[in-house]
XYZ file of C-alpha atoms in Angstrom:
725
model
C 72.353 110.123 53.623
C 74.004 111.650 56.667
C 71.659 111.586 59.679
C 71.901 113.595 62.819
C 70.242 112.814 66.090
C 70.158 115.302 69.016
C 71.846 113.909 72.049
C 70.903 114.784 75.551
C 73.112 114.699 78.655
C 72.576 111.884 81.085
C 72.319 114.299 84.075
C 70.188 117.420 84.411
C 71.689 120.827 84.103
C 69.283 123.445 85.394
C 69.261 127.276 86.059
C 67.336 127.970 89.301
C 65.817 131.235 90.171
C 63.491 132.391 93.044
C 60.896 135.042 92.941
C 59.068 137.206 95.494
C 56.613 134.313 96.216
C 59.550 132.141 97.323
C 60.890 134.973 99.515
C 57.378 135.333 101.115
C 57.257 131.591 101.669
C 60.768 131.119 103.048
C 61.248 129.861 106.538
C 61.550 133.180 108.684
C 64.436 131.698 110.575
C 66.404 130.655 107.453
C 66.224 134.462 106.285
C 67.234 135.701 109.675
C 70.189 133.323 109.809
C 71.204 134.108 106.480
C 71.203 137.803 106.948
C 72.888 137.663 110.404
C 75.674 135.338 109.417
C 76.277 137.233 106.051
C 76.538 140.498 108.004
C 78.979 138.901 110.489
C 81.184 137.680 107.646
C 81.010 141.161 105.940
C 81.994 143.083 109.105
C 84.755 140.492 109.759
C 86.248 141.011 106.306
C 86.032 144.703 106.430
C 88.011 144.632 109.645
C 90.645 142.368 108.169
C 90.905 144.869 105.236
C 91.280 147.540 107.895
C 94.144 145.705 109.431
C 95.762 144.894 106.073
C 95.810 148.688 105.111
C 97.679 149.154 108.367
C 100.293 146.560 107.435
C 99.172 144.202 110.175
C 98.295 141.313 108.007
C 101.491 139.680 106.774
C 100.765 138.335 103.277
C 97.705 138.431 101.194
C 94.216 139.445 102.414
C 91.802 137.904 99.832
C 88.530 139.295 101.038
C 85.058 137.796 100.029
C 83.237 141.078 100.462
C 80.262 140.804 97.947
C 80.209 136.931 98.008
C 78.730 136.347 101.355
C 75.351 135.209 99.994
C 76.899 132.279 98.342
C 78.695 131.167 101.468
C 75.786 131.392 103.961
C 73.244 130.130 101.391
C 75.306 127.037 100.693
C 76.443 126.230 104.327
C 73.179 126.726 106.174
C 71.843 123.290 104.960
C 74.918 121.560 106.198
C 75.527 119.641 109.393
C 78.621 119.679 111.421
C 79.648 116.231 110.310
C 79.515 117.429 106.650
C 82.983 118.758 105.489
C 83.957 121.766 103.395
C 87.114 123.092 102.048
C 87.836 126.037 99.909
C 90.556 128.087 98.161
C 92.899 131.091 98.958
C 89.768 133.217 99.186
C 87.923 131.259 101.824
C 87.231 133.318 104.944
C 83.554 133.573 104.264
C 83.011 129.697 103.806
C 85.153 128.835 106.732
C 83.229 131.367 109.074
C 79.875 130.245 107.734
C 80.699 126.620 108.538
C 82.167 127.526 111.887
C 79.071 129.647 112.760
C 76.834 126.688 111.893
C 78.854 124.447 114.178
C 78.684 126.704 117.206
C 75.245 128.226 116.946
C 72.289 126.682 118.496
C 68.866 126.731 116.588
C 66.682 129.605 117.576
C 62.929 129.864 116.862
C 62.912 133.682 116.526
C 65.072 136.670 116.007
C 68.431 137.365 114.528
C 71.488 135.393 115.512
C 73.386 136.649 118.568
C 77.053 136.829 119.240
C 77.642 134.165 121.835
C 80.886 133.329 123.587
C 81.447 130.487 121.103
C 80.832 132.907 118.115
C 83.315 135.397 119.559
C 85.909 132.676 119.988
C 85.429 131.722 116.206
C 86.055 135.238 115.239
C 89.020 135.653 117.609
C 90.702 132.547 116.478
C 90.040 133.160 112.744
C 91.447 136.770 112.984
C 94.439 135.500 114.984
C 95.131 132.804 112.234
C 94.983 135.346 109.523
C 97.407 137.557 111.466
C 99.676 134.534 111.986
C 99.237 134.339 115.699
C 99.540 131.480 118.036
C 96.006 131.459 119.060
C 94.872 130.692 115.466
C 93.344 127.537 114.376
C 96.543 126.408 112.721
C 98.760 128.111 115.338
C 99.487 130.919 112.953
C 101.070 128.573 110.233
C 98.014 128.796 107.847
C 97.286 132.515 107.968
C 94.571 133.776 105.451
C 94.862 131.078 103.104
C 94.946 127.819 105.225
C 92.155 127.747 107.674
C 91.222 124.421 109.133
C 88.902 123.453 112.065
C 88.228 119.708 111.953
C 85.574 119.725 114.663
C 83.421 122.133 112.682
C 83.716 120.227 109.479
C 86.185 122.626 107.882
C 88.894 120.286 106.270
C 91.323 123.185 105.358
C 91.379 125.875 102.645
C 94.059 125.855 100.103
C 96.326 128.364 98.422
C 96.893 126.071 95.338
C 94.269 126.889 92.825
C 92.084 123.735 92.643
C 94.471 122.063 94.895
C 91.930 121.044 97.663
C 89.304 119.634 95.126
C 90.673 116.089 95.115
C 90.989 115.920 98.903
C 87.332 116.760 99.282
C 86.561 113.672 97.083
C 88.639 111.738 99.669
C 86.607 112.913 102.495
C 83.578 111.968 100.534
C 84.859 108.436 99.945
C 85.281 108.043 103.558
C 81.968 109.296 104.376
C 80.278 106.925 101.929
C 82.170 103.945 103.053
C 81.842 104.546 106.694
C 78.131 104.386 106.537
C 77.348 108.047 107.026
C 75.098 110.026 104.878
C 77.326 113.205 105.333
C 78.529 115.111 102.317
C 81.536 116.990 101.271
C 81.658 120.381 99.564
C 84.715 121.896 97.786
C 84.504 125.559 96.777
C 86.670 126.896 94.018
C 86.467 129.678 91.463
C 86.211 130.252 87.813
C 90.124 129.882 87.524
C 90.206 126.424 88.986
C 87.440 125.020 86.876
C 89.725 124.647 84.005
C 92.452 122.806 85.963
C 93.427 119.318 85.353
C 92.996 118.027 88.919
C 89.633 119.480 89.137
C 88.272 117.893 85.948
C 90.074 114.618 86.950
C 88.042 114.719 90.271
C 84.813 115.430 88.540
C 85.359 112.161 86.602
C 86.401 110.065 89.526
C 83.699 111.322 91.768
C 81.019 110.611 89.184
C 82.531 107.149 88.532
C 82.495 106.304 92.015
C 79.244 108.134 92.992
C 80.883 110.016 95.695
C 78.692 112.475 97.832
C 80.675 115.577 97.056
C 79.632 118.963 95.790
C 81.825 121.041 93.518
C 80.684 124.519 94.337
C 81.923 126.944 91.693
C 82.085 130.489 92.753
C 82.075 132.280 89.350
C 83.194 135.754 90.513
C 83.830 136.678 86.916
C 87.671 137.137 87.046
C 90.650 135.031 87.781
C 92.685 137.947 89.236
C 92.208 140.111 86.259
C 91.222 137.647 83.443
C 87.555 137.644 82.542
C 85.855 134.372 82.359
C 84.915 134.808 78.636
C 88.567 135.106 77.776
C 89.463 131.841 79.619
C 86.931 129.493 78.287
C 84.771 128.904 75.365
C 81.753 128.079 77.713
C 81.452 130.842 80.390
C 78.470 128.872 81.941
C 80.953 126.912 83.996
C 78.394 124.497 85.370
C 78.076 123.083 81.894
C 81.203 121.017 82.716
C 78.804 118.703 84.711
C 76.992 117.363 81.795
C 80.113 115.940 80.258
C 80.803 113.746 83.348
C 77.172 112.913 84.076
C 76.909 115.078 87.245
C 73.694 116.939 87.927
C 74.327 120.700 87.908
C 72.651 123.828 89.162
C 73.271 127.332 88.051
C 72.099 130.158 90.266
C 72.449 133.958 90.896
C 75.112 133.794 93.661
C 74.126 137.443 94.978
C 70.781 135.839 95.741
C 71.350 133.852 99.176
C 67.770 132.315 98.995
C 68.318 130.984 95.465
C 71.675 129.397 96.625
C 70.138 127.990 99.713
C 67.317 126.411 97.613
C 69.564 124.815 95.045
C 71.953 123.760 97.801
C 69.126 122.068 99.710
C 68.035 120.097 96.483
C 71.776 119.116 95.812
C 72.350 117.968 99.369
C 69.241 115.836 99.279
C 70.561 114.129 96.064
C 73.827 113.403 97.746
C 72.487 112.125 101.065
C 70.248 109.846 99.019
C 73.399 108.140 97.636
C 73.048 109.484 94.039
C 76.572 110.818 93.769
C 78.245 114.175 93.175
C 76.634 117.477 92.153
C 77.811 120.812 90.816
C 76.561 124.173 91.893
C 77.661 127.391 90.015
C 77.043 130.611 91.666
C 77.466 133.728 89.579
C 78.615 136.515 92.042
C 81.115 139.274 92.316
C 84.046 140.255 94.554
C 83.741 143.802 95.197
C 87.525 144.368 95.683
C 90.567 143.321 93.605
C 92.278 139.958 94.049
C 94.024 141.109 97.150
C 93.458 144.158 99.369
C 90.877 146.859 99.641
C 91.033 148.520 96.262
C 88.415 147.748 93.530
C 89.404 146.114 90.388
C 88.841 149.348 88.403
C 91.772 150.763 90.230
C 93.873 148.149 88.257
C 92.346 148.779 85.087
C 90.580 145.481 84.308
C 87.106 146.445 85.479
C 85.180 149.669 84.997
C 83.165 151.526 87.629
C 79.871 151.002 85.902
C 80.250 147.271 86.060
C 81.332 147.604 89.752
C 78.345 149.733 90.553
C 75.868 147.411 88.857
C 77.026 144.398 90.998
C 77.128 146.454 94.178
C 73.529 147.384 93.495
C 72.781 143.721 93.842
C 74.556 143.444 97.269
C 73.354 140.151 98.837
C 73.268 141.604 102.304
C 71.089 144.522 101.125
C 68.717 142.142 99.451
C 68.310 139.919 102.585
C 67.784 143.060 104.667
C 65.012 144.398 102.454
C 63.172 140.958 102.545
C 63.523 140.533 106.241
C 62.214 144.139 106.934
C 59.671 143.735 104.379
C 58.178 140.636 105.953
C 58.348 142.098 109.340
C 60.869 139.598 110.756
C 63.048 142.374 112.167
C 63.218 146.178 112.024
C 65.848 148.399 110.554
C 66.796 149.220 114.094
C 67.128 145.608 114.944
C 69.443 145.012 111.938
C 71.526 148.237 112.663
C 71.908 147.030 116.327
C 73.173 143.556 114.999
C 75.608 145.305 112.851
C 76.881 147.620 115.541
C 77.224 144.567 117.753
C 79.387 142.626 115.298
C 81.558 145.735 114.427
C 82.038 146.396 118.276
C 82.998 142.872 118.752
C 85.569 143.009 116.035
C 87.036 146.061 117.471
C 87.209 144.382 120.958
C 88.885 141.427 119.458
C 91.371 143.623 117.582
C 92.202 145.479 120.976
C 93.047 141.984 122.306
C 95.570 141.392 119.599
C 96.988 144.784 119.107
C 98.827 147.504 121.158
C 100.034 151.107 120.324
C 103.395 151.429 118.754
C 105.670 153.124 121.358
C 106.473 156.498 120.136
C 104.500 155.933 116.941
C 102.021 157.946 115.116
C 98.473 158.461 116.539
C 96.497 155.237 116.236
C 99.456 153.472 114.939
C 99.318 149.842 116.354
C 101.298 146.495 116.241
C 100.783 142.967 117.133
C 101.193 142.291 120.766
C 104.583 140.365 120.901
C 103.569 137.711 123.405
C 100.825 136.484 120.877
C 103.278 135.536 118.045
C 104.317 131.728 117.958
C 107.428 130.946 119.648
C 110.200 130.764 116.973
C 111.201 127.252 118.437
C 107.820 126.006 117.031
C 109.131 126.610 113.291
C 109.832 122.987 112.605
C 107.497 121.327 115.177
C 105.052 119.083 113.403
C 106.677 118.748 110.124
C 106.222 114.964 110.837
C 104.881 113.118 113.932
C 106.814 111.775 116.862
C 106.119 108.135 115.944
C 104.386 107.500 119.233
C 101.919 105.346 117.197
C 104.729 102.784 116.799
C 104.987 102.353 120.522
C 104.304 98.777 121.639
C 104.874 97.343 118.177
C 106.982 94.226 117.664
C 110.245 95.225 116.005
C 112.453 92.579 114.482
C 115.481 92.241 112.276
C 116.734 89.195 110.468
C 119.196 88.343 113.163
C 116.549 88.361 115.913
C 113.528 86.988 113.958
C 112.309 83.616 115.482
C 109.968 82.747 112.811
C 110.558 80.497 109.863
C 112.622 81.986 106.960
C 112.810 80.620 103.332
C 113.839 81.838 99.979
C 110.899 84.035 98.961
C 110.230 85.709 95.709
C 110.179 89.650 96.323
C 106.917 90.292 94.450
C 105.193 87.552 96.521
C 105.873 89.138 99.865
C 104.755 92.403 98.400
C 101.442 90.882 97.796
C 101.332 88.819 101.005
C 102.101 91.529 103.457
C 99.474 93.874 101.990
C 96.852 91.282 102.164
C 97.875 90.495 105.761
C 97.608 94.236 106.942
C 94.219 94.415 105.193
C 93.123 91.328 107.066
C 94.093 92.926 110.450
C 93.020 96.564 109.654
C 89.855 97.092 107.633
C 90.752 100.752 107.198
C 93.500 99.980 104.574
C 92.356 100.512 101.042
C 94.405 100.161 97.939
C 94.011 102.227 94.885
C 95.679 102.828 91.585
C 95.660 102.283 87.730
C 95.035 98.612 87.066
C 95.526 97.319 90.619
C 92.048 95.508 90.289
C 92.856 93.723 87.133
C 95.589 91.610 85.459
C 95.396 89.140 88.366
C 97.161 91.564 90.702
C 98.071 94.696 88.667
C 100.957 94.941 86.368
C 103.393 93.077 88.409
C 101.357 91.127 90.781
C 101.660 93.273 93.721
C 97.863 93.210 94.556
C 97.299 89.511 93.693
C 96.517 88.327 97.191
C 94.726 91.560 98.288
C 92.540 91.253 95.212
C 91.687 87.541 95.984
C 90.751 88.266 99.649
C 89.493 91.953 99.669
C 88.225 92.962 96.076
C 86.051 95.697 97.445
C 89.085 97.474 99.004
C 91.249 97.131 95.900
C 90.128 100.168 93.689
C 91.072 100.445 90.102
C 91.249 104.062 89.279
C 90.928 106.099 86.000
C 94.212 107.460 84.645
C 94.290 110.460 86.732
C 97.144 110.591 89.238
C 96.330 114.106 90.454
C 92.804 112.982 91.429
C 93.355 109.641 92.924
C 96.523 110.739 94.778
C 94.769 113.776 96.258
C 91.631 111.727 96.970
C 94.009 109.429 99.061
C 95.302 112.549 100.666
C 91.822 113.589 101.626
C 91.100 110.059 102.970
C 94.285 110.192 105.060
C 93.547 113.838 106.438
C 90.032 112.609 107.410
C 91.572 109.551 109.014
C 88.740 107.009 108.959
C 90.665 104.948 106.252
C 94.279 104.430 105.411
C 94.889 104.825 101.678
C 97.624 102.920 99.931
C 98.086 104.713 96.542
C 100.017 103.028 93.814
C 101.942 104.928 90.953
C 102.603 102.457 88.198
C 106.026 104.168 87.548
C 107.873 106.633 89.857
C 107.895 109.279 87.001
C 104.187 109.612 87.334
C 104.752 111.370 90.637
C 105.419 114.442 88.714
C 102.063 114.308 87.050
C 100.494 114.556 90.545
C 103.443 116.688 91.915
C 100.950 119.241 93.549
C 99.063 116.594 95.498
C 102.310 114.904 96.661
C 104.440 117.761 97.484
C 102.241 120.655 98.056
C 99.319 118.797 99.795
C 100.200 115.491 101.390
C 103.571 116.390 102.343
C 102.861 119.912 103.780
C 99.481 119.126 105.453
C 100.554 118.180 108.876
C 102.799 121.107 109.387
C 100.698 123.729 107.480
C 97.562 123.155 109.469
C 99.313 123.400 112.926
C 101.352 120.119 113.284
C 98.640 118.028 114.890
C 96.843 116.380 111.743
C 97.970 112.819 111.162
C 98.359 112.016 107.482
C 98.465 108.187 107.262
C 99.128 107.881 103.551
C 101.259 105.309 101.837
C 102.429 105.621 98.212
C 103.961 102.711 96.462
C 105.898 103.175 93.306
C 108.376 101.232 91.216
C 111.662 102.115 89.590
C 112.201 100.568 86.251
C 115.538 101.460 84.850
C 116.858 98.793 82.546
C 113.562 97.588 81.373
C 113.464 99.515 78.142
C 110.604 101.848 79.095
C 112.549 104.944 78.317
C 112.860 108.371 79.796
C 109.585 108.788 81.100
C 109.171 105.385 82.887
C 112.679 104.987 84.298
C 113.710 107.570 86.870
C 114.921 107.211 90.502
C 112.859 109.913 92.416
C 114.672 109.502 95.710
C 116.815 112.580 95.368
C 113.781 114.735 94.852
C 111.338 112.952 97.275
C 113.769 113.525 100.103
C 113.668 117.273 99.691
C 110.033 117.306 100.937
C 110.416 117.253 104.781
C 107.004 115.999 105.337
C 107.613 112.731 103.532
C 109.236 109.582 104.951
C 110.809 107.488 102.175
C 111.745 103.729 102.423
C 113.618 101.630 100.071
C 113.438 97.892 100.728
C 116.143 95.670 99.170
C 115.331 92.241 100.421
C 111.939 90.354 101.078
C 112.557 90.242 104.782
C 112.931 94.035 104.780
C 110.003 94.749 102.513
C 107.675 93.005 105.074
C 108.939 94.973 108.119
C 109.222 98.260 106.298
C 105.779 98.081 104.858
C 104.308 97.151 108.128
C 105.907 100.257 109.734
C 104.626 102.366 106.860
C 101.182 101.247 107.338
C 101.387 101.895 111.088
C 103.018 105.346 110.799
C 100.886 108.434 110.904
C 103.088 110.371 108.543
C 102.973 109.858 104.777
C 105.518 107.329 103.639
C 106.593 106.612 100.099
C 107.836 103.104 99.443
C 110.158 102.739 96.577
C 110.389 99.381 94.816
C 112.657 98.377 92.076
C 111.256 96.216 89.304
C 114.611 94.246 89.248
C 113.914 93.031 92.740
C 110.329 91.696 91.976
C 111.588 88.557 90.430
C 114.538 88.071 92.745
C 114.565 85.848 95.689
C 115.906 86.138 99.178
C 115.284 85.277 102.876
C 111.697 86.092 103.802
C 109.128 85.137 106.262
C 107.143 82.037 105.752
C 104.098 82.749 107.722
C 104.841 85.595 110.251
C 104.066 88.843 108.508
C 103.498 90.897 111.622
C 106.864 92.352 112.588
C 108.133 95.858 111.909
C 111.480 97.356 111.187
C 112.235 100.433 113.171
C 112.246 103.861 111.596
C 115.816 105.226 111.045
C 117.549 101.858 111.189
C 119.939 100.887 108.427
C 121.276 97.366 107.721
C 124.920 96.536 107.404
C 125.200 93.896 104.636
C 128.913 93.409 104.805
C 131.614 94.647 107.054
C 135.213 95.771 106.274
C 137.927 98.199 107.343
C 138.937 100.359 104.435
C 135.722 101.824 103.011
C 132.189 102.622 103.686
C 129.800 101.887 100.729
C 126.363 103.316 101.014
C 123.426 102.328 98.873
C 119.911 101.349 98.636
C 117.278 99.224 96.622
C 118.814 97.036 93.771
C 122.140 98.801 93.953
C 122.882 97.006 97.263
C 123.064 93.676 95.251
C 125.223 95.252 92.611
C 127.530 96.582 95.344
C 127.790 92.986 96.918
C 128.688 91.665 93.404
C 131.228 94.315 92.841
C 132.871 93.765 96.326
C 133.166 90.067 95.409
C 135.326 91.128 92.374
C 137.525 93.656 93.807
C 139.852 93.220 96.896
C 138.513 95.917 98.939
C 137.540 95.547 102.693
C 134.432 97.404 103.030
C 131.252 98.077 105.135
C 128.179 98.029 102.950
C 125.296 100.024 104.488
C 121.825 99.438 102.988
C 120.192 102.656 104.095
C 116.502 101.339 104.097
C 115.211 104.824 105.258
C 116.221 107.752 102.901
C 114.437 110.847 104.195
C 116.416 113.358 106.240
C 114.681 112.650 109.457
C 114.875 108.900 109.255
C 118.547 108.423 108.060
C 120.608 106.199 110.396
C 123.430 108.543 111.222
C 124.584 106.392 113.984
C 125.439 103.422 111.739
C 127.005 105.818 109.132
C 129.217 107.678 111.607
C 130.343 104.472 113.273
C 131.477 103.107 109.915
C 133.094 106.450 108.673
C 135.064 106.739 111.907
C 136.463 103.278 111.234
C 137.131 103.359 107.533
C 137.725 107.091 106.718
C 136.505 106.765 103.284
C 132.957 106.854 101.679
C 131.545 105.655 98.392
C 127.720 106.456 97.696
C 126.174 104.272 95.028
C 122.942 104.840 93.337
C 121.665 103.936 89.836
C 119.801 106.970 88.670
C 120.865 110.289 86.932
C 123.204 112.465 88.480
C 120.933 115.532 88.029
C 118.306 114.174 90.478
C 120.698 112.356 92.558
C 120.044 111.451 96.185
C 123.747 110.903 96.802
C 124.603 114.530 96.153
C 122.854 115.780 99.087
C 123.982 112.821 101.166
C 127.660 113.425 100.375
C 127.291 116.928 101.300
C 125.856 116.109 104.635
C 128.468 113.393 105.416
C 131.250 116.019 104.712
C 129.544 118.478 106.831
C 129.047 116.132 109.885
C 132.034 113.856 109.441
C 134.726 115.923 107.936
C 137.255 115.213 110.599
C 137.099 111.558 110.001
C 137.389 111.723 106.328
C 140.737 111.062 104.500
C 139.390 111.733 101.064
C 136.485 113.439 99.624
C 133.231 111.338 99.412
C 133.176 109.369 96.054
C 129.927 108.685 94.234
C 128.588 106.170 91.565
C 125.635 107.490 89.697
C 124.003 107.113 86.315
C 124.576 109.537 83.487
C 123.225 113.143 83.057
C 120.583 111.905 80.587
C 117.466 109.907 81.444
C 117.549 106.329 80.011
C 116.735 105.826 76.307
C 114.679 103.114 74.595
C 117.907 101.884 72.888
C 119.283 99.078 74.896
C 122.865 100.234 74.640
C 122.031 103.851 75.379
C 119.781 102.754 78.286
C 122.746 100.701 79.701
C 125.012 103.721 79.364
C 122.657 105.931 81.280
C 122.395 103.799 84.465
C 124.804 102.413 87.086
C 125.100 98.693 87.779
C 127.835 96.184 88.961
C 130.413 97.359 86.459
C 130.396 100.902 87.458
C 130.739 100.058 91.133
C 133.727 97.912 90.188
C 135.272 100.790 88.452
C 134.907 102.956 91.386
C 136.231 100.453 93.997
C 139.294 99.821 91.805
C 139.910 103.497 91.431
C 139.684 103.955 95.220
C 141.916 101.001 95.791
C 144.655 102.414 93.703
C 144.451 105.987 95.073
């Protein structure tokens, strides 16, 4: 007979409420701080909406009016060394964290607007208006607010995009000996996104001190929660991952504060992640100062019922009811913040000459200088100063024929020996005696605690690595088993890691290394065989290296691990079993950024290539009577390309052939050919020629796979065609 047994989740899931006895017993200073900070945020947001209505905020103004109770209730138990991030609607959490950082504890009375509080308000408003005085120098605007000193790691415009990064901060906290915690705020829309759920799983598996704070404001733009999920109690997700979860009335600041205090205690005790769902309501539409009913997806009765539960009105009643402050005291505090906002606005705005009454504009001198537009896309490489740079012709150490994959393993182990901040992570890197190809063999032998096998969740562990890098206490080395998997984690790689330094003002280092292999020709088919160089190098924040010899791999990886920019290290599986000159025991030299290698010299043609195609070019040149320079690029990204070497060769030969293995559609050579013709047109006697793979991705069929990629034969054909022209 069929039997059924009731199962219970491994982690508790509770709904927490408070009653009047709790309000009466609450610490008076907690209530006063909750009220004061919530009112400051409300007045700030109302002033932002006023400016937006006047056309003075360029871009969206996602206000948090109505949601202040969740922000102040959750941030008040945090310290400055705890970190938070949030979504596009993040003014309230950012301000709450910043206020907590600058305010000194008081024994009595409502909080007062100090010089430091005024500066927070000024710089936050300046950032929302896109001005140079903002926390991100105007680049972040309303949706990207970061203040590292206050523990604000940066809000995020991609729904759910910042969640994996918060786990990275939490990893760093846990492994640096701190009991600090990380809190990531996101909404009901983000809770169904893959990267969020992946991060739930990873955080639970690794017991990271990160809270997932779900602001359930009932609508993702206009879509109600009940239409987006079968379980509208969003904290129910926690049970599936073994994460303790709380559900509270987010309009009740004391309830949020009580649940948050319990959750923070849980995390500080080393018990792993938590989830807190706060049911609350944004009083206005997704963007701007109109209610949702104006757009037809909410009705006025619903809006009125939520407004009747205004968290600030509740705090005010309780504070007055307990005699902690009078109505006049609270009115005076509100007047003070409203006056402060008007004064700050007067510092940023001026009347429009000849304009309408009260028409204003941003004071011109406060805008960022337009010369600042590209500053901080990447760093200045000053971190490499004093390093020992070598090339094969200057290297004084012992060289021998080394297997490529052995130096991959050896140099990583050496760097982990000299820098205990380096942590390697990826799928199966901690198994199979060194991963699927042996790249982590020696690191695993020597530093098993810093070689982290991850769940299959590229978004989560790439984003976690991005958060680790932004925090800076550790240097993550993330491995994607195949380059194609980058597109699974495209948001974290392209929207997050690549843009972070520039987006947050240009000063934030992002010491992130991504290793990934290219596997065309191995029979793994269309989804495991691509060359991503052509797409990776469209992201200006990424540096991209492509080592073709054991000697180069050591020097380039050492440079990547010293650089404070994100670096993608491309490796070709064909090279792993190959041998070539490599260091026997000196693994400490670097190769300079932006320096190519000339593998062969000639007079008639400049051949440019990278990775395994360099060897195919050498084989082809041995078969065809063509006198050619062969340039191995090493560095592929726009900022690091060695134009000095390319230009010297083109001026000599007046002809160029670019050789790559992968598909023509995602070609790296297409951009490079265009740039060569723009820069060096006067020295070219013919259009730039190219060798690429076919249009299609490689297939499983051996013959179709061979037809889809370029190797020696295709280079030979191109050389003969050029020679006969």
